[in-house]
Amino acid sequence: KSNKNTNKYRIKQTYINNEKSTQEVLEPSNIQGVKIIKEGTNLKIENTKLSLTKIIENYKDITQNNLDLSTFIENYKNNPNSKFKEENDQIVMETTAVNENNYQKYKKLYISKQNGNPIKMEIIDANQNSIIYIIYNEININQTASEKIYAFKIFNLTKEI
């Protein structure tokens, strides 16, 4: 959301590990198929409609992906001012943005107490206005027996995240 209009996007995010993640635009149709792929310190931007690929090596701002769920979780874990509260059958995790500014000051992640899945994330400006609002329609969490790495854990649930 900007001061002039509101834009809506549908994006599919895939988190493979700390070194690799992808985001693919599903909507709007004019940029559908654009992929942003993070691999280590490199950033690859693909546009399948135009058959274009751009690789940016040693991308300096790669850690500033404020839309990524894994970035929120890392920030929450490493920020001593992070806190959480319970409201409306949800756990609300709150933290300040890593590179906070007037437009991106605070971040909130809402998690269902029933199943432990993220519901939505908000990025809030210095005036307490929600400028980015992400709704998670579908969350798939894969785990293998040999690799139990959890982003966070909600107690009193039978499922770990």
PDB file of C-alpha atoms in Angstrom:
ATOM      1  CA  LYS A   1       0.000   0.000   0.000  1.00  0.00           C
ATOM      2  CA  SER A   2       1.324   3.423  -0.860  1.00  0.00           C
ATOM      3  CA  ASN A   3      -0.057   6.882  -0.195  1.00  0.00           C
ATOM      4  CA  LYS A   4      -1.621   6.913  -3.671  1.00  0.00           C
ATOM      5  CA  ASN A   5      -2.994   3.405  -4.254  1.00  0.00           C
ATOM      6  CA  THR A   6      -3.237  -0.169  -3.070  1.00  0.00           C
ATOM      7  CA  ASN A   7      -1.637  -3.024  -4.984  1.00  0.00           C
ATOM      8  CA  LYS A   8      -2.516  -6.678  -4.531  1.00  0.00           C
ATOM      9  CA  TYR A   9      -0.220  -9.543  -5.435  1.00  0.00           C
ATOM     10  CA  ARG A  10      -0.412 -13.316  -5.093  1.00  0.00           C
ATOM     11  CA  ILE A  11       3.046 -14.747  -4.544  1.00  0.00           C
ATOM     12  CA  LYS A  12       4.218 -18.281  -3.981  1.00  0.00           C
ATOM     13  CA  GLN A  13       7.174 -18.397  -1.601  1.00  0.00           C
ATOM     14  CA  THR A  14       9.368 -21.468  -1.240  1.00  0.00           C
ATOM     15  CA  TYR A  15      11.985 -21.716   1.471  1.00  0.00           C
ATOM     16  CA  ILE A  16      14.516 -24.482   0.825  1.00  0.00           C
ATOM     17  CA  ASN A  17      17.166 -23.535   3.394  1.00  0.00           C
ATOM     18  CA  ASN A  18      19.129 -20.500   4.643  1.00  0.00           C
ATOM     19  CA  GLU A  19      20.948 -20.350   1.325  1.00  0.00           C
ATOM     20  CA  LYS A  20      18.070 -20.814  -1.122  1.00  0.00           C
ATOM     21  CA  SER A  21      14.528 -19.491  -1.406  1.00  0.00           C
ATOM     22  CA  THR A  22      12.212 -18.455  -4.231  1.00  0.00           C
ATOM     23  CA  GLN A  23       9.285 -16.138  -4.778  1.00  0.00           C
ATOM     24  CA  GLU A  24       7.055 -16.457  -7.827  1.00  0.00           C
ATOM     25  CA  VAL A  25       4.387 -13.915  -8.786  1.00  0.00           C
ATOM     26  CA  LEU A  26       1.029 -15.600  -9.486  1.00  0.00           C
ATOM     27  CA  GLU A  27      -1.030 -12.394  -9.836  1.00  0.00           C
ATOM     28  CA  PRO A  28      -1.437  -9.796 -11.311  1.00  0.00           C
ATOM     29  CA  SER A  29      -1.326 -11.299 -14.786  1.00  0.00           C
ATOM     30  CA  ASN A  30       0.955  -8.616 -16.257  1.00  0.00           C
ATOM     31  CA  ILE A  31       3.863  -9.825 -14.095  1.00  0.00           C
ATOM     32  CA  GLN A  32       2.734 -13.437 -13.613  1.00  0.00           C
ATOM     33  CA  GLY A  33       5.630 -15.882 -13.755  1.00  0.00           C
ATOM     34  CA  VAL A  34       8.301 -13.470 -12.526  1.00  0.00           C
ATOM     35  CA  LYS A  35      10.572 -15.381 -10.148  1.00  0.00           C
ATOM     36  CA  ILE A  36      13.023 -14.032  -7.612  1.00  0.00           C
ATOM     37  CA  ILE A  37      15.493 -16.719  -6.569  1.00  0.00           C
ATOM     38  CA  LYS A  38      17.949 -16.229  -3.727  1.00  0.00           C
ATOM     39  CA  GLU A  39      20.944 -18.578  -3.857  1.00  0.00           C
ATOM     40  CA  GLY A  40      23.596 -17.732  -1.289  1.00  0.00           C
ATOM     41  CA  THR A  41      24.646 -14.135  -1.962  1.00  0.00           C
ATOM     42  CA  ASN A  42      23.320 -14.169  -5.531  1.00  0.00           C
ATOM     43  CA  LEU A  43      19.911 -13.014  -6.655  1.00  0.00           C
ATOM     44  CA  LYS A  44      18.366 -14.311  -9.874  1.00  0.00           C
ATOM     45  CA  ILE A  45      15.347 -12.636 -11.443  1.00  0.00           C
ATOM     46  CA  GLU A  46      13.500 -14.614 -14.120  1.00  0.00           C
ATOM     47  CA  ASN A  47      10.643 -13.557 -16.363  1.00  0.00           C
ATOM     48  CA  THR A  48       9.341 -16.688 -18.074  1.00  0.00           C
ATOM     49  CA  LYS A  49       6.952 -14.744 -20.331  1.00  0.00           C
ATOM     50  CA  LEU A  50       9.804 -12.717 -21.800  1.00  0.00           C
ATOM     51  CA  SER A  51      12.454 -15.459 -21.505  1.00  0.00           C
ATOM     52  CA  LEU A  52      14.684 -13.122 -19.513  1.00  0.00           C
ATOM     53  CA  THR A  53      17.066 -13.957 -16.683  1.00  0.00           C
ATOM     54  CA  LYS A  54      19.187 -11.520 -14.714  1.00  0.00           C
ATOM     55  CA  ILE A  55      21.721 -12.694 -12.129  1.00  0.00           C
ATOM     56  CA  ILE A  56      23.030 -10.209  -9.592  1.00  0.00           C
ATOM     57  CA  GLU A  57      26.145 -11.573  -7.898  1.00  0.00           C
ATOM     58  CA  ASN A  58      26.999 -10.664  -4.310  1.00  0.00           C
ATOM     59  CA  TYR A  59      23.727  -8.810  -3.898  1.00  0.00           C
ATOM     60  CA  LYS A  60      24.222  -6.581  -0.843  1.00  0.00           C
ATOM     61  CA  ASP A  61      20.565  -6.142   0.135  1.00  0.00           C
ATOM     62  CA  ILE A  62      19.736  -9.849  -0.010  1.00  0.00           C
ATOM     63  CA  THR A  63      19.106  -9.999   3.738  1.00  0.00           C
ATOM     64  CA  GLN A  64      16.459  -7.273   3.529  1.00  0.00           C
ATOM     65  CA  ASN A  65      13.648  -9.373   2.100  1.00  0.00           C
ATOM     66  CA  ASN A  66      10.968  -8.098   4.455  1.00  0.00           C
ATOM     67  CA  LEU A  67       8.212 -10.092   2.759  1.00  0.00           C
ATOM     68  CA  ASP A  68       9.800 -13.450   3.457  1.00  0.00           C
ATOM     69  CA  LEU A  69       8.511 -15.512   6.383  1.00  0.00           C
ATOM     70  CA  SER A  70      11.978 -16.894   7.163  1.00  0.00           C
ATOM     71  CA  THR A  71      13.356 -13.328   7.385  1.00  0.00           C
ATOM     72  CA  PHE A  72      10.679 -12.453   9.942  1.00  0.00           C
ATOM     73  CA  ILE A  73      11.512 -15.529  12.007  1.00  0.00           C
ATOM     74  CA  GLU A  74      15.264 -14.817  12.006  1.00  0.00           C
ATOM     75  CA  ASN A  75      14.625 -11.196  12.956  1.00  0.00           C
ATOM     76  CA  TYR A  76      12.235 -12.248  15.738  1.00  0.00           C
ATOM     77  CA  LYS A  77      14.725 -14.725  17.188  1.00  0.00           C
ATOM     78  CA  ASN A  78      17.659 -12.278  17.090  1.00  0.00           C
ATOM     79  CA  ASN A  79      15.899  -9.123  18.263  1.00  0.00           C
ATOM     80  CA  PRO A  80      15.890  -8.678  22.072  1.00  0.00           C
ATOM     81  CA  ASN A  81      12.815  -6.411  21.795  1.00  0.00           C
ATOM     82  CA  SER A  82      10.658  -9.120  20.204  1.00  0.00           C
ATOM     83  CA  LYS A  83       7.551 -10.109  22.123  1.00  0.00           C
ATOM     84  CA  PHE A  84       4.361 -12.094  21.698  1.00  0.00           C
ATOM     85  CA  LYS A  85       0.815 -12.028  22.981  1.00  0.00           C
ATOM     86  CA  GLU A  86      -2.326 -14.089  22.631  1.00  0.00           C
ATOM     87  CA  GLU A  87      -5.513 -12.629  21.176  1.00  0.00           C
ATOM     88  CA  ASN A  88      -8.566 -14.050  19.391  1.00  0.00           C
ATOM     89  CA  ASP A  89      -7.262 -17.649  19.387  1.00  0.00           C
ATOM     90  CA  GLN A  90      -4.035 -16.447  17.758  1.00  0.00           C
ATOM     91  CA  ILE A  91      -0.473 -15.872  18.846  1.00  0.00           C
ATOM     92  CA  VAL A  92       0.786 -12.478  17.679  1.00  0.00           C
ATOM     93  CA  MET A  93       4.569 -12.243  17.366  1.00  0.00           C
ATOM     94  CA  GLU A  94       5.844  -8.644  17.265  1.00  0.00           C
ATOM     95  CA  THR A  95       9.270  -7.256  16.447  1.00  0.00           C
ATOM     96  CA  THR A  96      10.933  -4.201  14.967  1.00  0.00           C
ATOM     97  CA  ALA A  97      12.193  -4.349  11.391  1.00  0.00           C
ATOM     98  CA  VAL A  98      15.928  -5.033  10.997  1.00  0.00           C
ATOM     99  CA  ASN A  99      16.526  -1.974   8.822  1.00  0.00           C
ATOM    100  CA  GLU A 100      13.695   0.059  10.233  1.00  0.00           C
ATOM    101  CA  ASN A 101      12.702   3.353   8.689  1.00  0.00           C
ATOM    102  CA  ASN A 102       9.565   5.513   8.632  1.00  0.00           C
ATOM    103  CA  TYR A 103       7.904   3.132   6.157  1.00  0.00           C
ATOM    104  CA  GLN A 104       8.907  -0.177   7.716  1.00  0.00           C
ATOM    105  CA  LYS A 105       9.167   0.111  11.475  1.00  0.00           C
ATOM    106  CA  TYR A 106       7.352  -2.881  12.994  1.00  0.00           C
ATOM    107  CA  LYS A 107       6.408  -6.391  11.923  1.00  0.00           C
ATOM    108  CA  LYS A 108       3.699  -8.692  13.256  1.00  0.00           C
ATOM    109  CA  LEU A 109       3.113 -12.347  12.504  1.00  0.00           C
ATOM    110  CA  TYR A 110      -0.237 -13.922  13.436  1.00  0.00           C
ATOM    111  CA  ILE A 111      -0.216 -17.669  14.116  1.00  0.00           C
ATOM    112  CA  SER A 112      -3.200 -19.958  14.624  1.00  0.00           C
ATOM    113  CA  LYS A 113      -3.227 -21.530  18.087  1.00  0.00           C
ATOM    114  CA  GLN A 114      -5.245 -24.423  16.669  1.00  0.00           C
ATOM    115  CA  ASN A 115      -2.751 -25.698  14.098  1.00  0.00           C
ATOM    116  CA  GLY A 116       0.365 -23.547  14.571  1.00  0.00           C
ATOM    117  CA  ASN A 117       0.341 -22.215  11.005  1.00  0.00           C
ATOM    118  CA  PRO A 118       1.005 -18.580  10.104  1.00  0.00           C
ATOM    119  CA  ILE A 119      -2.191 -16.723   9.155  1.00  0.00           C
ATOM    120  CA  LYS A 120      -0.932 -13.276   8.197  1.00  0.00           C
ATOM    121  CA  MET A 121       1.980 -10.877   8.511  1.00  0.00           C
ATOM    122  CA  GLU A 122       1.850  -7.091   8.733  1.00  0.00           C
ATOM    123  CA  ILE A 123       4.586  -4.548   8.163  1.00  0.00           C
ATOM    124  CA  ILE A 124       3.714  -1.312   9.940  1.00  0.00           C
ATOM    125  CA  ASP A 125       5.089   2.195   9.469  1.00  0.00           C
ATOM    126  CA  ALA A 126       6.158   4.701  12.142  1.00  0.00           C
ATOM    127  CA  ASN A 127       2.577   6.081  12.297  1.00  0.00           C
ATOM    128  CA  GLN A 128       1.168   2.605  13.091  1.00  0.00           C
ATOM    129  CA  ASN A 129      -0.354   2.207   9.609  1.00  0.00           C
ATOM    130  CA  SER A 130      -0.292  -1.229   8.047  1.00  0.00           C
ATOM    131  CA  ILE A 131       1.594  -0.706   4.777  1.00  0.00           C
ATOM    132  CA  ILE A 132       2.131  -4.353   3.795  1.00  0.00           C
ATOM    133  CA  TYR A 133      -0.397  -7.023   4.641  1.00  0.00           C
ATOM    134  CA  ILE A 134       0.327 -10.634   3.721  1.00  0.00           C
ATOM    135  CA  ILE A 135      -2.307 -13.357   4.048  1.00  0.00           C
ATOM    136  CA  TYR A 136      -1.051 -16.946   3.994  1.00  0.00           C
ATOM    137  CA  ASN A 137      -3.574 -19.014   2.050  1.00  0.00           C
ATOM    138  CA  GLU A 138      -1.697 -22.282   2.195  1.00  0.00           C
ATOM    139  CA  ILE A 139       1.294 -23.323   4.272  1.00  0.00           C
ATOM    140  CA  ASN A 140       3.119 -26.582   3.671  1.00  0.00           C
ATOM    141  CA  ILE A 141       5.782 -27.477   6.192  1.00  0.00           C
ATOM    142  CA  ASN A 142       7.985 -30.369   5.197  1.00  0.00           C
ATOM    143  CA  GLN A 143      10.177 -32.214   7.632  1.00  0.00           C
ATOM    144  CA  THR A 144      12.201 -35.366   7.570  1.00  0.00           C
ATOM    145  CA  ALA A 145      13.048 -37.542  10.535  1.00  0.00           C
ATOM    146  CA  SER A 146      16.750 -36.828  10.139  1.00  0.00           C
ATOM    147  CA  GLU A 147      16.279 -33.080   9.777  1.00  0.00           C
ATOM    148  CA  LYS A 148      14.115 -31.627  12.553  1.00  0.00           C
ATOM    149  CA  ILE A 149      14.814 -27.934  12.184  1.00  0.00           C
ATOM    150  CA  TYR A 150      12.005 -25.744  13.441  1.00  0.00           C
ATOM    151  CA  ALA A 151      11.623 -22.031  12.873  1.00  0.00           C
ATOM    152  CA  PHE A 152       9.653 -21.704  16.094  1.00  0.00           C
ATOM    153  CA  LYS A 153       7.717 -23.955  18.410  1.00  0.00           C
ATOM    154  CA  ILE A 154       4.310 -23.433  19.948  1.00  0.00           C
ATOM    155  CA  PHE A 155       3.772 -25.312  23.153  1.00  0.00           C
ATOM    156  CA  ASN A 156       0.506 -27.006  24.125  1.00  0.00           C
ATOM    157  CA  LEU A 157       0.050 -28.196  20.558  1.00  0.00           C
ATOM    158  CA  THR A 158       0.620 -31.651  19.231  1.00  0.00           C
ATOM    159  CA  LYS A 159       2.340 -30.286  16.124  1.00  0.00           C
ATOM    160  CA  GLU A 160       5.745 -28.617  16.074  1.00  0.00           C
ATOM    161  CA  ILE A 161       6.560 -26.018  13.450  1.00  0.00           C
TER     162      ILE A 161
END
